[in-house]
mmCIF file of C-alpha atoms in Angstrom:
data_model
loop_
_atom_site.group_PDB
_atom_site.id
_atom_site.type_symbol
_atom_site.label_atom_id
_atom_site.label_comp_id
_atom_site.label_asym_id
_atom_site.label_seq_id
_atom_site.Cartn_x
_atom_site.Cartn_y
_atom_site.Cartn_z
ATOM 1 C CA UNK A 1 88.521 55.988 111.823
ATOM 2 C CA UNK A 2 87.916 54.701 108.227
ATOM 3 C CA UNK A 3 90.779 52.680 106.539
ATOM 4 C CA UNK A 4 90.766 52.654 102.894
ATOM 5 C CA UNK A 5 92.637 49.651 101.163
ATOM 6 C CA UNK A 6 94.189 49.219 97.866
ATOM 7 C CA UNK A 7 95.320 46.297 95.757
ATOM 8 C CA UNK A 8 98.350 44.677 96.806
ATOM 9 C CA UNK A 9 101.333 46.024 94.784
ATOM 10 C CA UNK A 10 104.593 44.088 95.537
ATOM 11 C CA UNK A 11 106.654 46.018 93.317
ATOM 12 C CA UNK A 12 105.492 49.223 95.647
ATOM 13 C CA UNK A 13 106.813 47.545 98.857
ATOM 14 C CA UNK A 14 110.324 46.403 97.386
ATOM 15 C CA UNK A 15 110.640 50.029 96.830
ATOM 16 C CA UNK A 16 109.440 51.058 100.199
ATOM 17 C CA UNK A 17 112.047 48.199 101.512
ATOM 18 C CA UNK A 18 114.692 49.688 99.166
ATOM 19 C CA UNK A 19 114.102 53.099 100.114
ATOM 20 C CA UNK A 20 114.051 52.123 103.737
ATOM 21 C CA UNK A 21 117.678 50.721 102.839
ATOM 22 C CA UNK A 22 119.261 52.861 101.367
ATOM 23 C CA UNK A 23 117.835 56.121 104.085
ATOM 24 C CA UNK A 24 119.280 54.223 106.454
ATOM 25 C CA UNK A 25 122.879 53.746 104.838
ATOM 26 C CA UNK A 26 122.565 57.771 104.251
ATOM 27 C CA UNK A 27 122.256 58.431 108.070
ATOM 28 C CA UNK A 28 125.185 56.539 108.471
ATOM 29 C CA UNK A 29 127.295 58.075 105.637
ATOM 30 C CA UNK A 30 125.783 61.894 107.328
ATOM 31 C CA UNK A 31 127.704 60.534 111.003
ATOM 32 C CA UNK A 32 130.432 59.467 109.445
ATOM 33 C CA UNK A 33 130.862 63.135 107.125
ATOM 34 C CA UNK A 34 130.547 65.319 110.616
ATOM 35 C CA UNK A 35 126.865 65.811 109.089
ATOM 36 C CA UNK A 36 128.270 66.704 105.798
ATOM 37 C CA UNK A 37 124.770 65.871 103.756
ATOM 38 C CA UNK A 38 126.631 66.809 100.638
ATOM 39 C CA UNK A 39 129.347 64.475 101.476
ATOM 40 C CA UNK A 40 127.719 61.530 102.251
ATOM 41 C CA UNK A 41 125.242 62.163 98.880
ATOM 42 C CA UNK A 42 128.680 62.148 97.480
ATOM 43 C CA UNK A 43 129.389 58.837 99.009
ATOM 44 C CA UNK A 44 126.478 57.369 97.685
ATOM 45 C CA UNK A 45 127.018 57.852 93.970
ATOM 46 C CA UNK A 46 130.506 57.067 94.413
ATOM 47 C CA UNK A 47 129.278 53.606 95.769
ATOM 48 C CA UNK A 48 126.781 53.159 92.843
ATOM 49 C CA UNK A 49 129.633 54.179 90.112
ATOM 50 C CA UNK A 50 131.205 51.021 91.964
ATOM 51 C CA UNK A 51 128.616 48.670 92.177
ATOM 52 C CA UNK A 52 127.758 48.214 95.706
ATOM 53 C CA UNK A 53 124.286 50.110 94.672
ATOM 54 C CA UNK A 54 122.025 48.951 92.119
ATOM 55 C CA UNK A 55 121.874 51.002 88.401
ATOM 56 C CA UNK A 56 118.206 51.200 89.056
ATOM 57 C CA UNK A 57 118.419 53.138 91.875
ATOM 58 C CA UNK A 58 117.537 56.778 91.154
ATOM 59 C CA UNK A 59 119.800 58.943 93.418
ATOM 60 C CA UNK A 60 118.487 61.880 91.895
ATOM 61 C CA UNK A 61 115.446 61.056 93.035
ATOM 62 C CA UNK A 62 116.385 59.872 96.871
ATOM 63 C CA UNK A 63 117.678 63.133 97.287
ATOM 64 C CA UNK A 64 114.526 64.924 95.846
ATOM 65 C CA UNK A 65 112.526 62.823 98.406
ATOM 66 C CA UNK A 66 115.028 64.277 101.244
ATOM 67 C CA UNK A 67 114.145 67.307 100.078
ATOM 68 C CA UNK A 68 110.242 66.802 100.159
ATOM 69 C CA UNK A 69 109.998 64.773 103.532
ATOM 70 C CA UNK A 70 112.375 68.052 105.006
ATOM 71 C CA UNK A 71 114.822 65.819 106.049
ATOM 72 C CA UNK A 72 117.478 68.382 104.179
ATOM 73 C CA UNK A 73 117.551 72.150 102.861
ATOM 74 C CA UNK A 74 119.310 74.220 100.988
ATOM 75 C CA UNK A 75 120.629 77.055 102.851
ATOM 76 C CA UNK A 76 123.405 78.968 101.598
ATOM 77 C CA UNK A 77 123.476 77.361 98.571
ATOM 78 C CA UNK A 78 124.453 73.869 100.583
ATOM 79 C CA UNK A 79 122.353 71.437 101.570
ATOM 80 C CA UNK A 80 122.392 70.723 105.762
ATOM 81 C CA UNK A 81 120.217 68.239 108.060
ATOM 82 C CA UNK A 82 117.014 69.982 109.507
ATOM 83 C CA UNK A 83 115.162 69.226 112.664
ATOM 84 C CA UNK A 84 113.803 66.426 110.971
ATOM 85 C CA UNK A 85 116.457 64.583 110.053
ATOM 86 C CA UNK A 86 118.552 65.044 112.747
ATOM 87 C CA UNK A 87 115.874 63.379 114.574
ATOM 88 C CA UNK A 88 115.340 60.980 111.532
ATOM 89 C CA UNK A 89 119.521 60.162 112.584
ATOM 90 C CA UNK A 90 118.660 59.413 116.136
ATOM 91 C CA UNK A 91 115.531 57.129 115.519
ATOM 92 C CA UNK A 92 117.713 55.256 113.237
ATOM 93 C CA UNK A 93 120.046 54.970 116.058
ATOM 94 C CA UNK A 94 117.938 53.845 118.275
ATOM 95 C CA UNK A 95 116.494 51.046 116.224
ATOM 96 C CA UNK A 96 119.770 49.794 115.302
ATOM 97 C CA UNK A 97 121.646 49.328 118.640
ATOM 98 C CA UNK A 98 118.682 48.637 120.714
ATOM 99 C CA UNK A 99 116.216 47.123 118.592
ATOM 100 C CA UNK A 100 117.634 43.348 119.375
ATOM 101 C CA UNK A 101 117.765 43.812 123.003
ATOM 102 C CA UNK A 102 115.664 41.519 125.170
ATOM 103 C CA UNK A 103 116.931 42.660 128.211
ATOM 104 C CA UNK A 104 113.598 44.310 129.108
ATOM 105 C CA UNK A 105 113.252 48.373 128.495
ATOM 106 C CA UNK A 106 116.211 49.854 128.418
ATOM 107 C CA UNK A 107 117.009 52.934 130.222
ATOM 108 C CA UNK A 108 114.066 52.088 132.983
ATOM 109 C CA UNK A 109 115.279 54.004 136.340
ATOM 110 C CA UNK A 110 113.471 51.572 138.664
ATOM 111 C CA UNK A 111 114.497 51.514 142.111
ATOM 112 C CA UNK A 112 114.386 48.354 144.538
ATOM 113 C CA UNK A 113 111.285 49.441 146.367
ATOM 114 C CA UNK A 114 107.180 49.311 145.534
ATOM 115 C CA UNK A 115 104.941 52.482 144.837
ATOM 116 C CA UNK A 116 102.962 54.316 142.335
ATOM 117 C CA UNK A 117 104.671 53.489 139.194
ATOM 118 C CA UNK A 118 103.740 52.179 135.316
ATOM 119 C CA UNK A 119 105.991 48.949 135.162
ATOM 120 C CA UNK A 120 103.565 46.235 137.050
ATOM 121 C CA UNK A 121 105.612 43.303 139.272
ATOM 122 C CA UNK A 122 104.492 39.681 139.079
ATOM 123 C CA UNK A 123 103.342 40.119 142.906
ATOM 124 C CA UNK A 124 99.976 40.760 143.772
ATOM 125 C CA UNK A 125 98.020 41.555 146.636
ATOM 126 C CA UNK A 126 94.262 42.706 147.492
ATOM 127 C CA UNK A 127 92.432 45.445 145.936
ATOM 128 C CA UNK A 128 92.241 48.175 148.196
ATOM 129 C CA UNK A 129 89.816 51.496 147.589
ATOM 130 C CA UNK A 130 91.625 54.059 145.523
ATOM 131 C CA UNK A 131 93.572 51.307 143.474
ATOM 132 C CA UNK A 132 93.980 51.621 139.591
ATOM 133 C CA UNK A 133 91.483 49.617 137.748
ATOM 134 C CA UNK A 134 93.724 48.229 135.491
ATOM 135 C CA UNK A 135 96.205 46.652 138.073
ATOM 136 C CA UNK A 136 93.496 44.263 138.379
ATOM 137 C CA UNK A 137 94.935 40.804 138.079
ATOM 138 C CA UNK A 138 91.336 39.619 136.607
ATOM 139 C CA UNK A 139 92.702 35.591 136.189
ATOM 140 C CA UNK A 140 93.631 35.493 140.000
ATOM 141 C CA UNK A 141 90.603 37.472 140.496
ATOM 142 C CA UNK A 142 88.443 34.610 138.479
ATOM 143 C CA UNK A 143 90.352 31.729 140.390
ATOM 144 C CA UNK A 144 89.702 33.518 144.247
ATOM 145 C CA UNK A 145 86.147 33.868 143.288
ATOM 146 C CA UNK A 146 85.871 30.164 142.122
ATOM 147 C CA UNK A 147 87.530 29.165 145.746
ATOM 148 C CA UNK A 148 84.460 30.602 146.952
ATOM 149 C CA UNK A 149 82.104 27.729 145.053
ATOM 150 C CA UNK A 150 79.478 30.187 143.690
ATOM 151 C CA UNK A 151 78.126 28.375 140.645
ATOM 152 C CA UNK A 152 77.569 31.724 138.657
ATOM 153 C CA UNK A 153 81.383 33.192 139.295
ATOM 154 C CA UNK A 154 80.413 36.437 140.600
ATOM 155 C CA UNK A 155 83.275 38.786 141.510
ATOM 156 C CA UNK A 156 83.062 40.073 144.926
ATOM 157 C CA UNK A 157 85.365 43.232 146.161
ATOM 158 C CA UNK A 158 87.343 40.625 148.371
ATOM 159 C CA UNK A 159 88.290 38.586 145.186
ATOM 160 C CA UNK A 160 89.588 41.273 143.477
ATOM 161 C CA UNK A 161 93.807 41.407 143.773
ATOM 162 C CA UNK A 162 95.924 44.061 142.069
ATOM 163 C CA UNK A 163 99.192 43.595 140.629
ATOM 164 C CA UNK A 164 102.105 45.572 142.600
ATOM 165 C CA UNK A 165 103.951 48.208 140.696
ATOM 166 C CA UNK A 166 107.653 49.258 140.701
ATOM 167 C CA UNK A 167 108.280 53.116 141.408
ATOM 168 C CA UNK A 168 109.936 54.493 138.526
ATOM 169 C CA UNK A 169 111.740 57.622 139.315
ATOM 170 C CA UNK A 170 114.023 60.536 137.306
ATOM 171 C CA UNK A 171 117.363 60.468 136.596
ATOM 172 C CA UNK A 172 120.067 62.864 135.743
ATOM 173 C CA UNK A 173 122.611 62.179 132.940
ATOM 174 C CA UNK A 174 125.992 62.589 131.573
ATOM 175 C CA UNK A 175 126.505 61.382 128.275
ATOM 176 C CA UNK A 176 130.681 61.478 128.001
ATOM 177 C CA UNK A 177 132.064 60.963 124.210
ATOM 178 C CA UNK A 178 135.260 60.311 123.666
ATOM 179 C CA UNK A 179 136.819 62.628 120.559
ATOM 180 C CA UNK A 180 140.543 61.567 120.769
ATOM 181 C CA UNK A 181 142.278 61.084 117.723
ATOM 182 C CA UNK A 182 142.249 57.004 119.229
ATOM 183 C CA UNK A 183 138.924 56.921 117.982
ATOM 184 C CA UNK A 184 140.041 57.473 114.157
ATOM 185 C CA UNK A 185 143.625 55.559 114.325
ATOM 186 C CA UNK A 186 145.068 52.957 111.842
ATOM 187 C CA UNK A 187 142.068 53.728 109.774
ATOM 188 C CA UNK A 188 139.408 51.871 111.789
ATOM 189 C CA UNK A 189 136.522 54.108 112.637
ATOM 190 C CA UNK A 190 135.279 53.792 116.078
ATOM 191 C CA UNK A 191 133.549 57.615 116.040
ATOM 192 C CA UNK A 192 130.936 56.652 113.796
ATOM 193 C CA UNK A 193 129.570 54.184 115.947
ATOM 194 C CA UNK A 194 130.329 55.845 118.980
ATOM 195 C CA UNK A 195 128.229 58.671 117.656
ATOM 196 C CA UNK A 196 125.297 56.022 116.770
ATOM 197 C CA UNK A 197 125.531 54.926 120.568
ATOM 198 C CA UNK A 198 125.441 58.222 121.661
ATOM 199 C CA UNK A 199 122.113 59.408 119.640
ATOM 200 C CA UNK A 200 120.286 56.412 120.284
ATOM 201 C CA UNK A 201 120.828 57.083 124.559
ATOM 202 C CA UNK A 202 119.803 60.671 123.499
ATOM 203 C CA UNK A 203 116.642 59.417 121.107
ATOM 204 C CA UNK A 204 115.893 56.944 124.464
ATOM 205 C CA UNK A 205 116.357 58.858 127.059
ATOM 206 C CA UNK A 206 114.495 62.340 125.119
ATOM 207 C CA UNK A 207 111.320 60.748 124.534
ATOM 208 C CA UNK A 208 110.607 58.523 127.141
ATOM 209 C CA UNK A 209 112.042 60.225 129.706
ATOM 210 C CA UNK A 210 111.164 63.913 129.175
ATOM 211 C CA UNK A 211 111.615 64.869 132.692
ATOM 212 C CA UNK A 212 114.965 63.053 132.928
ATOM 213 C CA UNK A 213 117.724 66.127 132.507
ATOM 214 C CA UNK A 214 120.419 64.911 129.862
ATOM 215 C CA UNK A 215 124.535 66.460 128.991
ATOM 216 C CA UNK A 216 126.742 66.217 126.890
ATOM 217 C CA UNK A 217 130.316 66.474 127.380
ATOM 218 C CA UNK A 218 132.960 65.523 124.785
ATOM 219 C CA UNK A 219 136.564 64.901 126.278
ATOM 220 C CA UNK A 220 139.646 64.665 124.010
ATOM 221 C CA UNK A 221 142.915 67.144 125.720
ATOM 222 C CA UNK A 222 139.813 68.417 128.062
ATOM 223 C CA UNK A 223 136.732 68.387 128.567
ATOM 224 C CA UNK A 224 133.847 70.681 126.886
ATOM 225 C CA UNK A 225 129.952 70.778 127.840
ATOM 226 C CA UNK A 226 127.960 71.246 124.481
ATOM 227 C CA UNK A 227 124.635 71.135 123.337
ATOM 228 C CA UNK A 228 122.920 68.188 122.785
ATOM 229 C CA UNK A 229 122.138 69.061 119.116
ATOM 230 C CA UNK A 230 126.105 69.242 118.149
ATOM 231 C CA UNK A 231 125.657 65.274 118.460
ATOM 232 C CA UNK A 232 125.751 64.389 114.825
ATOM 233 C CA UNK A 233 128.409 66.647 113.518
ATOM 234 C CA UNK A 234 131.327 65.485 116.142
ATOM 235 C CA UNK A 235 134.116 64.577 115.055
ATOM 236 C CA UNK A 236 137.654 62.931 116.223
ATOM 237 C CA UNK A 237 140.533 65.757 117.040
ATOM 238 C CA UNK A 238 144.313 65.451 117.090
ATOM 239 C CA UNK A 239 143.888 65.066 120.842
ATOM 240 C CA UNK A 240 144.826 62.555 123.469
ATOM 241 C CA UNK A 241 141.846 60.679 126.069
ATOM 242 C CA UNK A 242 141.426 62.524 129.288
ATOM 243 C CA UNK A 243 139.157 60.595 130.714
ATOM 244 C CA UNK A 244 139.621 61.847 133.619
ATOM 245 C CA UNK A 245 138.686 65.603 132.615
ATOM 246 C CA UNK A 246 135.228 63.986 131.435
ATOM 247 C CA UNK A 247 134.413 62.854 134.357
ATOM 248 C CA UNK A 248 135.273 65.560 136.755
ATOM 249 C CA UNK A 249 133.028 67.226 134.677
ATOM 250 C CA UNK A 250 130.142 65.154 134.508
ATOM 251 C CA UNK A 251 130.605 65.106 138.606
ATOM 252 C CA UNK A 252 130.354 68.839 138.687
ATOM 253 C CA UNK A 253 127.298 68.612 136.010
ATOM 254 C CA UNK A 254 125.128 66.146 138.297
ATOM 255 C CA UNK A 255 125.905 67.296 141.666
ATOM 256 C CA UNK A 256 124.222 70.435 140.713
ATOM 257 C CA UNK A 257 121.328 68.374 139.582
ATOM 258 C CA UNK A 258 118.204 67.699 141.971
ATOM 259 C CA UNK A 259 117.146 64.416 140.719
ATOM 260 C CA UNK A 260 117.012 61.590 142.686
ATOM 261 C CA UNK A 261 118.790 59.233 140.260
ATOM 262 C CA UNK A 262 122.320 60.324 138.691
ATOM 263 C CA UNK A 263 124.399 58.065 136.140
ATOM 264 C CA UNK A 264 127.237 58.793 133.713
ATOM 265 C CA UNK A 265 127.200 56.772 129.873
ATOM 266 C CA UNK A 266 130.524 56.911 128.871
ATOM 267 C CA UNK A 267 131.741 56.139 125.114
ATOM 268 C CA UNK A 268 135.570 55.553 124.550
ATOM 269 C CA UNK A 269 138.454 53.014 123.117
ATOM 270 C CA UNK A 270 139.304 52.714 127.162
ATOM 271 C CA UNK A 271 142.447 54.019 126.626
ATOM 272 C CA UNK A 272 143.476 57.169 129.116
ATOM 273 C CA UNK A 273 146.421 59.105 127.859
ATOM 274 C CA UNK A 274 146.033 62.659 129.202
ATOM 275 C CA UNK A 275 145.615 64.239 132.849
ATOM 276 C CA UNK A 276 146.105 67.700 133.545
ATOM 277 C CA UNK A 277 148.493 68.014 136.642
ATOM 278 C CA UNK A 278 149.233 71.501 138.687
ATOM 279 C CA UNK A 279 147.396 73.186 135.358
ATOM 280 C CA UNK A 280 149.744 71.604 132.834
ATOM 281 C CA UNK A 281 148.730 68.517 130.495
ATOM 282 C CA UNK A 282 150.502 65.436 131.118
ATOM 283 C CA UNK A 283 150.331 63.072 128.270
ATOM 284 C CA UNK A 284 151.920 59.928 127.575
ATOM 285 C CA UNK A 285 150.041 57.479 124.409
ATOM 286 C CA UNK A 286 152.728 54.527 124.990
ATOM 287 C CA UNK A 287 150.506 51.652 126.849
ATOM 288 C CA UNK A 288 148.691 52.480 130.345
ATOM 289 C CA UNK A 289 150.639 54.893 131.938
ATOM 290 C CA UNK A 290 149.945 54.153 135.712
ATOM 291 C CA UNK A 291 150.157 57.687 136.544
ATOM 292 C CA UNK A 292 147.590 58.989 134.158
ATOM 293 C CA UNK A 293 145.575 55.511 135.233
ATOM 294 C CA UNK A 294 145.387 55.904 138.708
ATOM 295 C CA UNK A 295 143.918 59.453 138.702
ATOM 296 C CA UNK A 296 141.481 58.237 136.665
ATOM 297 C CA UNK A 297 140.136 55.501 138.552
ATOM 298 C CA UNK A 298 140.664 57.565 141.634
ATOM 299 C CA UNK A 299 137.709 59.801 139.510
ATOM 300 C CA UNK A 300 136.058 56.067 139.218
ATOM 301 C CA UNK A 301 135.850 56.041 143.083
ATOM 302 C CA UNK A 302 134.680 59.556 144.026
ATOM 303 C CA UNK A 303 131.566 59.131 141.818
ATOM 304 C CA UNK A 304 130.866 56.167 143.621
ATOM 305 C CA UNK A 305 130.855 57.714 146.731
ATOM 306 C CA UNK A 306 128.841 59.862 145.581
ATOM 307 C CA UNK A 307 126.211 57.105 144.203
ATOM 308 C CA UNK A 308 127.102 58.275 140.122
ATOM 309 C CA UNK A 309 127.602 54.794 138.892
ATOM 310 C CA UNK A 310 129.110 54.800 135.106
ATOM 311 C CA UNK A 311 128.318 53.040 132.127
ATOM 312 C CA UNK A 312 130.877 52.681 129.393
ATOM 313 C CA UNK A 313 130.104 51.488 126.355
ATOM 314 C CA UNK A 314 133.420 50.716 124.565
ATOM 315 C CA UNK A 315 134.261 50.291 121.006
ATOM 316 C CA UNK A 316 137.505 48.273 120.924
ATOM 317 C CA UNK A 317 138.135 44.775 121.514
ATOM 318 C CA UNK A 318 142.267 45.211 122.709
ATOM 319 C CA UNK A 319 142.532 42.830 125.918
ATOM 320 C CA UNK A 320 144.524 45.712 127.699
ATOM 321 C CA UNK A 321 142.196 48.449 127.468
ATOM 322 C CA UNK A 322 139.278 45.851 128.400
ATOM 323 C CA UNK A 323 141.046 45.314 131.511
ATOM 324 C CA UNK A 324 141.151 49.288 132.286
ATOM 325 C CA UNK A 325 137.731 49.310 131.819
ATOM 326 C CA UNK A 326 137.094 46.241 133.707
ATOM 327 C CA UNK A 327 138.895 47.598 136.757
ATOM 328 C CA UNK A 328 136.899 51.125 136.396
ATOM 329 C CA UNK A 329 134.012 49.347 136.607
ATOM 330 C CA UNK A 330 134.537 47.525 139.399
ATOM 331 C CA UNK A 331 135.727 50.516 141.127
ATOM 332 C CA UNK A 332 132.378 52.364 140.695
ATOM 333 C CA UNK A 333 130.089 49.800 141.303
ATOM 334 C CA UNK A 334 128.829 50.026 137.183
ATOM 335 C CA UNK A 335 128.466 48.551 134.062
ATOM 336 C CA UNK A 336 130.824 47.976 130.988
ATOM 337 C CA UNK A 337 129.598 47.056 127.271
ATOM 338 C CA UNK A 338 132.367 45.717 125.117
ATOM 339 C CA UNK A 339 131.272 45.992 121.548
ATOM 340 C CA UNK A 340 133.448 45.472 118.272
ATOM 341 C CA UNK A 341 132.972 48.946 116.227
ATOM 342 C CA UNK A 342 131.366 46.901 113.518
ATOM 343 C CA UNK A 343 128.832 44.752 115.448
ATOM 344 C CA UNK A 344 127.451 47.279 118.399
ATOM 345 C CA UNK A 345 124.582 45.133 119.101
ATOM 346 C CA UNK A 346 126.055 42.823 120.334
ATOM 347 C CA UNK A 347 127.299 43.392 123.736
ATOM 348 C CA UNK A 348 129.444 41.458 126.314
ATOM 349 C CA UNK A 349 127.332 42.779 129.470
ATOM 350 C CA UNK A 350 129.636 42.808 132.307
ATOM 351 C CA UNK A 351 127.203 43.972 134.956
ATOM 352 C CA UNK A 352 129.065 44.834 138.220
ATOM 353 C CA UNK A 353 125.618 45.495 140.046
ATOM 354 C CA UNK A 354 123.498 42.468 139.626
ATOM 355 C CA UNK A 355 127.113 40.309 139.418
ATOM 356 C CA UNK A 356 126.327 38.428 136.032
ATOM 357 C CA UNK A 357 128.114 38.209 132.548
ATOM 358 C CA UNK A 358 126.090 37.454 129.928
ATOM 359 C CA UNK A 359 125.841 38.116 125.801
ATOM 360 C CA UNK A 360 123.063 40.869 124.812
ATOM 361 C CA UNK A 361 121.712 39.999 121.253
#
């Protein structure tokens, strides 16, 4: 490969930077519009006419380069999101709510036993005919061959050791957004970000996990099964949160899956208001309604015992609907993320499974 370089030009990479910048607040304006290019464009040079973007910025010109990079076409005389840049909106996602994590990789399905696998443990043992060459732990290898006092260092077969791997299997998941018209109340967005959770599991899980099967299901009065590609044009309803409705339906979805591993990521405000009862909707949006929470952590339960454990990421900080969550947790044996709309990577990791609390930055 031959690599050509070029004087460095500063003013080029403040552009690049700027650019960057302002693609990124796009993606998020696109969420927030239902995918609405036009909108969030819109948006943009609204925000310049008030000063929160630069004069210098050519918006003419940002959406010309949307248009060359086929991030957006024209097509019926409107301009709409193409494969591209709905995957553009998922990369972004990805980068921005997982990015900071040091938690190790996220979304790894590793299970508490050894085997074939790609994730190598600090354990080693001896090499053994048929092992991969690059398990080799060559600094152990060095220091069992010096034990032998050969002045020259050779390695012999019995010095070599081999790190142990973890067997990393696939997994089959739900991915349960919440569309209730909670999400959009007193004028605080939690959608948006819900939605920018939601891609960046789908982004994860998509290309690193390509055998891994992955569902949506949105659940507002009900719940509906939808492609994953409706992702970024969701939007909040006039409905109540059955909760409960999602995750009878993410049951049904996985038990028909063969995988070995099955999990449920569920997005909400925590707050169940809806059940359906004898084929009529119960609702009730005044507090927590025992009846309407009880059936749902009875739902909690039964994917437990059926080894679905869930993990909610939710997007409001009210003490109450923490607790519901808590308690649903607990119940299933999962794990709960408690993230402020406006900061989502920063996470209060209650982790039900390993018994720990910590902060995620």
């Amino acid at each position: 490969m031959r690599i050509q370089y070029f004087e460095w030009d500063e003013r080029r990479l403040a552009s690049l930077r700027d650019t960057a910048g302002l693609r990124r607040l796009f993606n998020y304006l696109v969420l927030q519009q239902g995918g609405d290019v036009e909108a969030a464009l819109e948006l943009l040079r609204e925000m310049q006419a008030r000063g929160y973007i630069g004069a210098e910025v050519d918006l003419d010109e940002f959406e010309a380069q949307l248009r060359d990079d086929e991030l957006v076409s024209e097509v019926d005389g409107h301009l709409e999101l193409t494969a591209a840049g709905e995957r553009g909106l998922r990369r972004d996602s990805l980068d921005a709510i997982f990015g900071g994590m040091r938690t190790g990789p996220a979304g790894e399905h590793a299970v508490p036993r050894e085997g074939i696998g790609r994730e190598p443990l600090p354990e080693t043992r001896p090499w053994e005919f048929g092992d991969d060459v690059q398990s080799i732990d060559f600094r152990q290898s060095i220091v069992n061959a010096a034990r032998r006092g050969d002045e020259d260092l050779r390695l012999a077969e019995s010095d070599l050791e081999v790190h142990e791997t973890e067997h990393v299997t696939s997994c089959a998941t739900v991915l349960l957004l919440d569309i209730s018209h909670s999400m959009v109340l007193y004028g605080e967005d939690r959608i948006t970000p819900a939605k920018r959770v939601a891609l960046a599991l789908v982004e994860l899980i998509s290309t690193k996990y390509p055998k891994d099967s992955l569902d949506l299901v949105l659940f507002g009065d009900d719940a509906e099964h939808v492609d994953l590609g409706e992702l970024p044009y969701v939007g909040a309803g006039p409905y109540h949160t059955n909760t409960r409705a999602g995750l009878q339906m993410a049951r049904r979805i996985l038990m028909r899956r063969k995988h070995a591993n099955k999990q449920v990521f569920m997005i909400t405000d925590g707050k169940p208001s809806a059940i359906h009862e004898d084929g009529v909707l119960y609702r009730n949006s005044f507090g927590l309604d025992p009846r309407i929470v009880n059936r749902t952590l009875d739902e909690a339960v039964v994917l437990r015992r059926h080894h679905i454990p869930i993990t909610t990421f939710m997007v409001a900080r009210d003490p109450h609907l923490q607790s519901f969550v808590t308690r649903l947790t607990e119940l299933n044996h999962g794990r709960a993320y408690f993230a402020s709309p406006n900061h989502l990577e920063q996470y209060l990791l209650v982790d039900f499974i390993r018994n720990r609390k910590r902060t995620v930055r």
